[in-house]
Amino acid sequence: MSSVLGAFFTLVAVAVLGYVVGRAGVLRSDDELVLSRLAFYVATPALLFGTVARADLTAIFSPVLLTSLAGVLVIVLLSVTVSALIWHRDRAQSTIGALAASYVNAGNLGVPVAVYVLGDGALVAPIVLFQLLVMAPVAFAVLDGYRQGSGRRVSLRTVLTRPVRNPLTVASLLGLLVAAVGVDPPTLLMRPIELVGAAAVPVALIAYGLSLSAKTSNTRLGPGPDVVLAVTLKTVLQPAVAYAVGRWVLGLEGHALLAPTLLAALPTAQNVYVYAVHYRTGQQLARSSVLLTTLLSIPTMTLITGLLA
């Protein structure tokens, strides 16, 4: 337990460093976007490819993945039921609400947690693939059908090809292909990839801490019911469902139970806000959910790690 908590403390310390340099003015709020793009488009894809390419596929597609997917499915159903059937929100608002309650920050924060706390960065790859290949396209299809955003439908080709234009998806798929074929990549090729990938965790964490240091006085959080629902489902219910399914349905224990529970406690991904802005619906809901779940994620994940490690 002490080693796991020590690893989590390392992550928190680096995130706090990002917060401190942001508040001190060493880095500006604009730098958070630069660091996030560096992590998202360059360093994290390199880390995912290197990790997945050398991973045991049976370990990746394991009960841990099934537990995570079960948690997502339950949360999405709960969110849509309350939002659409009880509160009578429109399809677009309900879709953004479901994403805010279930779409985890698997790229920027999930990779550091998987690498340093769980000891296996490959655990997050299937979650990244599921979100980008299944959840996002389904959400886009609903939102496009609602004729939001620019007021015109996005072509089916755009919806289907959007995930494979994401660097995390491409890197994960290439890594899976290499692992499935059983090819051992040459050292000369892997060394620069591993060197770049080594920057993914610290850069992502500093960007994460920097985002928390930004002044939010102009951001109206608002205790609206949609925000309360999304934050509660994301922060409390999703890890609770993951734990329940893993513990009492699949019979997981120890590290195998910690992994899906901890990954389910990741905050709402910033992608959800990007989607809301693009489709011009639920922007306030998405922005508030991302910020609040991000602020609550560190104490929540620390508590989970302390209880299950």
Tab-separated table of C-alpha atoms in Angstrom:
chain	number	residue	atom	x	y	z
A	1	MET	CA	0.000	0.000	0.000
A	2	SER	CA	2.792	2.443	0.871
A	3	SER	CA	4.382	2.061	-2.569
A	4	VAL	CA	1.079	2.773	-4.337
A	5	LEU	CA	0.354	5.805	-2.173
A	6	GLY	CA	3.925	6.957	-2.732
A	7	ALA	CA	3.414	6.747	-6.488
A	8	PHE	CA	0.167	8.692	-6.217
A	9	PHE	CA	1.908	11.300	-4.064
A	10	THR	CA	4.435	11.721	-6.879
A	11	LEU	CA	1.656	12.508	-9.328
A	12	VAL	CA	0.053	14.985	-6.947
A	13	ALA	CA	3.402	16.666	-6.279
A	14	VAL	CA	4.050	17.258	-9.984
A	15	ALA	CA	0.491	18.549	-10.487
A	16	VAL	CA	0.972	20.893	-7.528
A	17	LEU	CA	4.196	22.090	-9.164
A	18	GLY	CA	2.183	23.019	-12.241
A	19	TYR	CA	-0.270	24.888	-10.028
A	20	VAL	CA	2.524	26.752	-8.224
A	21	VAL	CA	4.349	27.858	-11.375
A	22	GLY	CA	1.001	28.988	-12.758
A	23	ARG	CA	0.107	31.053	-9.717
A	24	ALA	CA	3.652	32.460	-9.570
A	25	GLY	CA	3.438	33.613	-13.159
A	26	VAL	CA	6.340	31.462	-14.344
A	27	LEU	CA	3.956	29.914	-16.848
A	28	ARG	CA	0.908	31.673	-18.240
A	29	SER	CA	-2.573	30.326	-18.804
A	30	ASP	CA	-1.817	30.212	-22.545
A	31	ASP	CA	1.042	27.811	-21.826
A	32	GLU	CA	-1.427	25.233	-20.519
A	33	LEU	CA	-2.802	24.847	-24.039
A	34	VAL	CA	0.712	24.442	-25.463
A	35	LEU	CA	1.675	21.817	-22.885
A	36	SER	CA	-1.621	19.966	-23.305
A	37	ARG	CA	-1.216	19.857	-27.077
A	38	LEU	CA	2.376	18.645	-26.694
A	39	ALA	CA	1.221	15.866	-24.387
A	40	PHE	CA	-1.839	14.988	-26.483
A	41	TYR	CA	-0.363	15.053	-29.984
A	42	VAL	CA	3.248	14.009	-29.366
A	43	ALA	CA	4.299	12.589	-26.005
A	44	THR	CA	1.252	10.542	-24.961
A	45	PRO	CA	0.854	8.816	-28.367
A	46	ALA	CA	4.526	7.848	-28.160
A	47	LEU	CA	4.027	6.494	-24.639
A	48	LEU	CA	0.886	4.566	-25.596
A	49	PHE	CA	2.477	3.027	-28.669
A	50	GLY	CA	5.610	1.948	-26.798
A	51	THR	CA	3.601	0.552	-23.892
A	52	VAL	CA	0.901	-1.253	-25.860
A	53	ALA	CA	3.315	-2.638	-28.479
A	54	ARG	CA	5.161	-4.556	-25.761
A	55	ALA	CA	2.114	-5.423	-23.644
A	56	ASP	CA	0.453	-8.773	-23.103
A	57	LEU	CA	-2.881	-8.507	-24.939
A	58	THR	CA	-4.537	-10.892	-22.501
A	59	ALA	CA	-3.661	-8.444	-19.712
A	60	ILE	CA	-5.104	-5.479	-21.638
A	61	PHE	CA	-8.448	-7.067	-22.566
A	62	SER	CA	-9.145	-8.390	-19.100
A	63	PRO	CA	-11.933	-8.235	-16.486
A	64	VAL	CA	-10.543	-4.795	-15.626
A	65	LEU	CA	-11.742	-3.526	-19.000
A	66	LEU	CA	-15.138	-5.218	-18.610
A	67	THR	CA	-15.576	-3.578	-15.217
A	68	SER	CA	-14.736	-0.153	-16.613
A	69	LEU	CA	-17.158	-0.557	-19.517
A	70	ALA	CA	-19.942	-1.731	-17.196
A	71	GLY	CA	-19.458	1.407	-15.105
A	72	VAL	CA	-19.683	3.632	-18.175
A	73	LEU	CA	-22.840	1.892	-19.418
A	74	VAL	CA	-24.655	2.199	-16.076
A	75	ILE	CA	-23.745	5.883	-15.694
A	76	VAL	CA	-24.829	6.743	-19.239
A	77	LEU	CA	-28.183	5.002	-18.708
A	78	LEU	CA	-28.754	6.792	-15.396
A	79	SER	CA	-27.809	10.167	-16.851
A	80	VAL	CA	-30.041	9.817	-19.909
A	81	THR	CA	-32.939	8.490	-17.843
A	82	VAL	CA	-32.912	11.435	-15.454
A	83	SER	CA	-32.086	14.091	-18.036
A	84	ALA	CA	-34.328	13.012	-20.908
A	85	LEU	CA	-37.186	11.107	-19.285
A	86	ILE	CA	-37.585	12.968	-15.980
A	87	TRP	CA	-36.310	16.486	-16.697
A	88	HIS	CA	-37.311	16.391	-20.389
A	89	ARG	CA	-34.042	17.864	-21.665
A	90	ASP	CA	-33.580	17.730	-25.425
A	91	ARG	CA	-31.418	15.057	-27.043
A	92	ALA	CA	-28.415	17.328	-27.454
A	93	GLN	CA	-28.402	18.466	-23.812
A	94	SER	CA	-28.928	14.896	-22.602
A	95	THR	CA	-26.039	13.679	-24.761
A	96	ILE	CA	-23.620	16.290	-23.411
A	97	GLY	CA	-24.801	15.478	-19.890
A	98	ALA	CA	-24.153	11.767	-20.406
A	99	LEU	CA	-20.670	12.471	-21.735
A	100	ALA	CA	-19.917	14.825	-18.834
A	101	ALA	CA	-20.930	12.096	-16.390
A	102	SER	CA	-18.998	9.208	-17.963
A	103	TYR	CA	-16.289	10.300	-20.446
A	104	VAL	CA	-13.069	10.117	-18.418
A	105	ASN	CA	-9.837	12.027	-18.932
A	106	ALA	CA	-8.017	8.882	-20.028
A	107	GLY	CA	-5.386	10.659	-22.107
A	108	ASN	CA	-3.962	13.528	-20.065
A	109	LEU	CA	-4.559	12.157	-16.569
A	110	GLY	CA	-5.383	8.488	-17.102
A	111	VAL	CA	-1.966	7.665	-18.541
A	112	PRO	CA	-0.026	9.105	-15.550
A	113	VAL	CA	-2.311	7.281	-13.110
A	114	ALA	CA	-1.974	3.997	-15.020
A	115	VAL	CA	1.813	4.282	-15.275
A	116	TYR	CA	2.744	5.473	-11.806
A	117	VAL	CA	-0.043	4.208	-9.557
A	118	LEU	CA	-1.143	1.012	-11.306
A	119	GLY	CA	2.247	0.224	-12.822
A	120	ASP	CA	0.891	-0.576	-16.296
A	121	GLY	CA	0.206	2.158	-18.831
A	122	ALA	CA	-1.428	-0.364	-21.166
A	123	LEU	CA	-4.457	-0.569	-18.867
A	124	VAL	CA	-5.719	2.781	-20.100
A	125	ALA	CA	-5.368	1.995	-23.827
A	126	PRO	CA	-8.655	0.036	-24.178
A	127	ILE	CA	-10.530	2.843	-22.415
A	128	VAL	CA	-9.050	5.393	-24.809
A	129	LEU	CA	-10.052	3.217	-27.766
A	130	PHE	CA	-13.578	2.614	-26.474
A	131	GLN	CA	-14.214	6.298	-25.867
A	132	LEU	CA	-12.832	7.426	-29.215
A	133	LEU	CA	-14.103	4.549	-31.376
A	134	VAL	CA	-17.506	3.961	-29.763
A	135	MET	CA	-18.670	6.660	-27.339
A	136	ALA	CA	-17.588	9.713	-29.341
A	137	PRO	CA	-18.969	8.544	-32.727
A	138	VAL	CA	-22.326	7.595	-31.164
A	139	ALA	CA	-22.520	10.991	-29.459
A	140	PHE	CA	-21.565	12.764	-32.693
A	141	ALA	CA	-24.264	10.874	-34.584
A	142	VAL	CA	-26.908	11.986	-32.062
A	143	LEU	CA	-25.672	15.582	-32.005
A	144	ASP	CA	-25.309	15.770	-35.776
A	145	GLY	CA	-28.808	14.390	-36.158
A	146	TYR	CA	-30.094	17.120	-33.875
A	147	ARG	CA	-28.744	19.650	-36.404
A	148	GLN	CA	-26.824	21.660	-33.838
A	149	GLY	CA	-23.541	23.525	-34.305
A	150	SER	CA	-23.257	25.036	-37.758
A	151	GLY	CA	-26.828	24.115	-38.542
A	152	ARG	CA	-25.896	21.477	-41.106
A	153	ARG	CA	-25.401	17.768	-40.826
A	154	VAL	CA	-21.854	16.485	-40.708
A	155	SER	CA	-21.299	13.739	-43.260
A	156	LEU	CA	-21.292	10.113	-42.162
A	157	ARG	CA	-17.728	9.833	-43.458
A	158	THR	CA	-16.632	12.631	-41.122
A	159	VAL	CA	-18.303	10.965	-38.144
A	160	LEU	CA	-16.746	7.564	-38.908
A	161	THR	CA	-13.244	8.835	-39.638
A	162	ARG	CA	-13.016	11.348	-36.785
A	163	PRO	CA	-11.750	8.765	-34.231
A	164	VAL	CA	-8.952	7.485	-36.472
A	165	ARG	CA	-7.719	11.040	-36.906
A	166	ASN	CA	-7.087	11.190	-33.157
A	167	PRO	CA	-3.387	10.574	-32.325
A	168	LEU	CA	-4.201	8.558	-29.186
A	169	THR	CA	-6.401	6.207	-31.170
A	170	VAL	CA	-3.865	5.807	-33.960
A	171	ALA	CA	-1.008	5.164	-31.519
A	172	SER	CA	-3.042	2.632	-29.537
A	173	LEU	CA	-4.195	0.796	-32.674
A	174	LEU	CA	-0.652	0.651	-34.054
A	175	GLY	CA	0.586	-0.646	-30.718
A	176	LEU	CA	-2.142	-3.301	-30.669
A	177	LEU	CA	-1.200	-4.331	-34.205
A	178	VAL	CA	2.474	-4.730	-33.286
A	179	ALA	CA	1.574	-6.695	-30.144
A	180	ALA	CA	-0.857	-8.934	-32.029
A	181	VAL	CA	1.641	-9.719	-34.798
A	182	GLY	CA	4.303	-10.441	-32.217
A	183	VAL	CA	6.960	-8.295	-33.852
A	184	ASP	CA	9.728	-6.982	-31.604
A	185	PRO	CA	10.362	-3.386	-32.766
A	186	PRO	CA	14.043	-2.617	-33.317
A	187	THR	CA	15.791	-0.799	-30.492
A	188	LEU	CA	16.995	1.924	-32.832
A	189	LEU	CA	13.353	2.773	-33.585
A	190	MET	CA	12.016	2.427	-30.055
A	191	ARG	CA	14.600	4.538	-28.237
A	192	PRO	CA	13.474	7.922	-29.618
A	193	ILE	CA	9.826	6.892	-29.155
A	194	GLU	CA	10.491	5.958	-25.541
A	195	LEU	CA	12.447	9.171	-24.967
A	196	VAL	CA	9.550	11.293	-26.239
A	197	GLY	CA	7.040	9.138	-24.389
A	198	ALA	CA	8.905	9.701	-21.119
A	199	ALA	CA	7.855	13.348	-21.303
A	200	ALA	CA	4.136	12.491	-21.435
A	201	VAL	CA	3.503	12.093	-17.719
A	202	PRO	CA	5.333	15.158	-16.350
A	203	VAL	CA	4.148	17.432	-19.159
A	204	ALA	CA	0.527	16.289	-18.775
A	205	LEU	CA	0.617	16.708	-14.994
A	206	ILE	CA	2.170	20.170	-15.136
A	207	ALA	CA	-0.466	21.193	-17.682
A	208	TYR	CA	-3.140	19.718	-15.391
A	209	GLY	CA	-1.886	21.700	-12.392
A	210	LEU	CA	-1.525	24.802	-14.527
A	211	SER	CA	-5.167	24.516	-15.600
A	212	LEU	CA	-6.227	24.530	-11.938
A	213	SER	CA	-4.249	27.727	-11.302
A	214	ALA	CA	-6.164	29.718	-13.919
A	215	LYS	CA	-8.485	32.362	-12.572
A	216	THR	CA	-12.084	31.255	-12.860
A	217	SER	CA	-13.856	34.365	-11.590
A	218	ASN	CA	-15.510	34.822	-14.971
A	219	THR	CA	-16.664	31.231	-15.146
A	220	ARG	CA	-20.135	30.772	-13.768
A	221	LEU	CA	-20.281	27.333	-12.249
A	222	GLY	CA	-23.845	27.488	-11.036
A	223	PRO	CA	-25.432	24.782	-8.863
A	224	GLY	CA	-27.834	23.805	-11.647
A	225	PRO	CA	-29.376	20.344	-11.439
A	226	ASP	CA	-27.693	19.172	-14.640
A	227	VAL	CA	-24.247	20.052	-13.277
A	228	VAL	CA	-24.995	18.463	-9.906
A	229	LEU	CA	-26.193	15.284	-11.634
A	230	ALA	CA	-23.146	15.026	-13.919
A	231	VAL	CA	-20.614	15.727	-11.157
A	232	THR	CA	-22.278	13.322	-8.726
A	233	LEU	CA	-22.480	10.524	-11.286
A	234	LYS	CA	-18.899	11.073	-12.411
A	235	THR	CA	-17.220	11.565	-9.041
A	236	VAL	CA	-19.224	9.228	-6.808
A	237	LEU	CA	-21.403	6.814	-8.755
A	238	GLN	CA	-19.053	5.782	-11.580
A	239	PRO	CA	-16.224	4.552	-9.313
A	240	ALA	CA	-18.833	2.996	-6.982
A	241	VAL	CA	-20.403	1.064	-9.878
A	242	ALA	CA	-16.973	-0.018	-11.133
A	243	TYR	CA	-16.110	-1.265	-7.643
A	244	ALA	CA	-19.431	-3.090	-7.217
A	245	VAL	CA	-19.223	-4.824	-10.595
A	246	GLY	CA	-15.593	-5.749	-10.100
A	247	ARG	CA	-16.002	-6.936	-6.504
A	248	TRP	CA	-19.339	-8.730	-6.526
A	249	VAL	CA	-19.935	-9.652	-10.162
A	250	LEU	CA	-16.452	-10.496	-11.451
A	251	GLY	CA	-14.910	-11.347	-8.088
A	252	LEU	CA	-11.884	-9.065	-8.492
A	253	GLU	CA	-9.618	-8.307	-5.564
A	254	GLY	CA	-6.527	-6.298	-4.756
A	255	HIS	CA	-4.777	-4.588	-7.643
A	256	ALA	CA	-7.269	-5.954	-10.192
A	257	LEU	CA	-10.079	-4.218	-8.282
A	258	LEU	CA	-8.128	-1.008	-7.665
A	259	ALA	CA	-7.412	-0.476	-11.373
A	260	PRO	CA	-10.980	-0.123	-12.733
A	261	THR	CA	-12.185	1.722	-9.629
A	262	LEU	CA	-9.378	4.263	-9.831
A	263	LEU	CA	-9.703	4.764	-13.584
A	264	ALA	CA	-13.468	5.251	-13.183
A	265	ALA	CA	-12.746	8.085	-10.729
A	266	LEU	CA	-10.842	10.101	-13.355
A	267	PRO	CA	-12.426	13.513	-14.002
A	268	THR	CA	-14.488	14.456	-17.030
A	269	ALA	CA	-12.326	14.826	-20.129
A	270	GLN	CA	-11.841	18.318	-21.569
A	271	ASN	CA	-12.914	16.851	-24.919
A	272	VAL	CA	-16.506	17.008	-23.680
A	273	TYR	CA	-16.312	20.803	-23.488
A	274	VAL	CA	-14.783	20.898	-26.979
A	275	TYR	CA	-17.711	18.843	-28.279
A	276	ALA	CA	-20.239	21.087	-26.499
A	277	VAL	CA	-18.701	24.227	-27.999
A	278	HIS	CA	-18.654	22.697	-31.482
A	279	TYR	CA	-22.332	21.740	-31.325
A	280	ARG	CA	-23.357	24.863	-29.405
A	281	THR	CA	-25.222	23.000	-26.722
A	282	GLY	CA	-24.562	22.354	-23.039
A	283	GLN	CA	-21.425	24.514	-22.921
A	284	GLN	CA	-22.031	25.628	-19.331
A	285	LEU	CA	-22.808	22.065	-18.261
A	286	ALA	CA	-19.646	20.710	-19.891
A	287	ARG	CA	-17.371	23.505	-18.625
A	288	SER	CA	-18.633	23.268	-15.041
A	289	SER	CA	-18.457	19.470	-15.039
A	290	VAL	CA	-14.868	19.431	-16.301
A	291	LEU	CA	-13.744	21.994	-13.722
A	292	LEU	CA	-15.577	20.557	-10.712
A	293	THR	CA	-14.715	16.912	-11.375
A	294	THR	CA	-11.100	17.924	-11.951
A	295	LEU	CA	-10.977	19.719	-8.586
A	296	LEU	CA	-12.594	16.735	-6.850
A	297	SER	CA	-10.587	14.026	-8.614
A	298	ILE	CA	-7.363	14.228	-6.607
A	299	PRO	CA	-8.945	13.768	-3.142
A	300	THR	CA	-11.318	11.145	-4.549
A	301	MET	CA	-8.578	9.080	-6.185
A	302	THR	CA	-6.337	9.475	-3.140
A	303	LEU	CA	-9.120	8.091	-0.932
A	304	ILE	CA	-9.763	5.181	-3.300
A	305	THR	CA	-6.070	4.337	-3.428
A	306	GLY	CA	-5.794	4.449	0.358
A	307	LEU	CA	-8.792	2.156	0.826
A	308	LEU	CA	-8.048	-0.421	-1.884
A	309	ALA	CA	-4.250	-0.455	-2.191
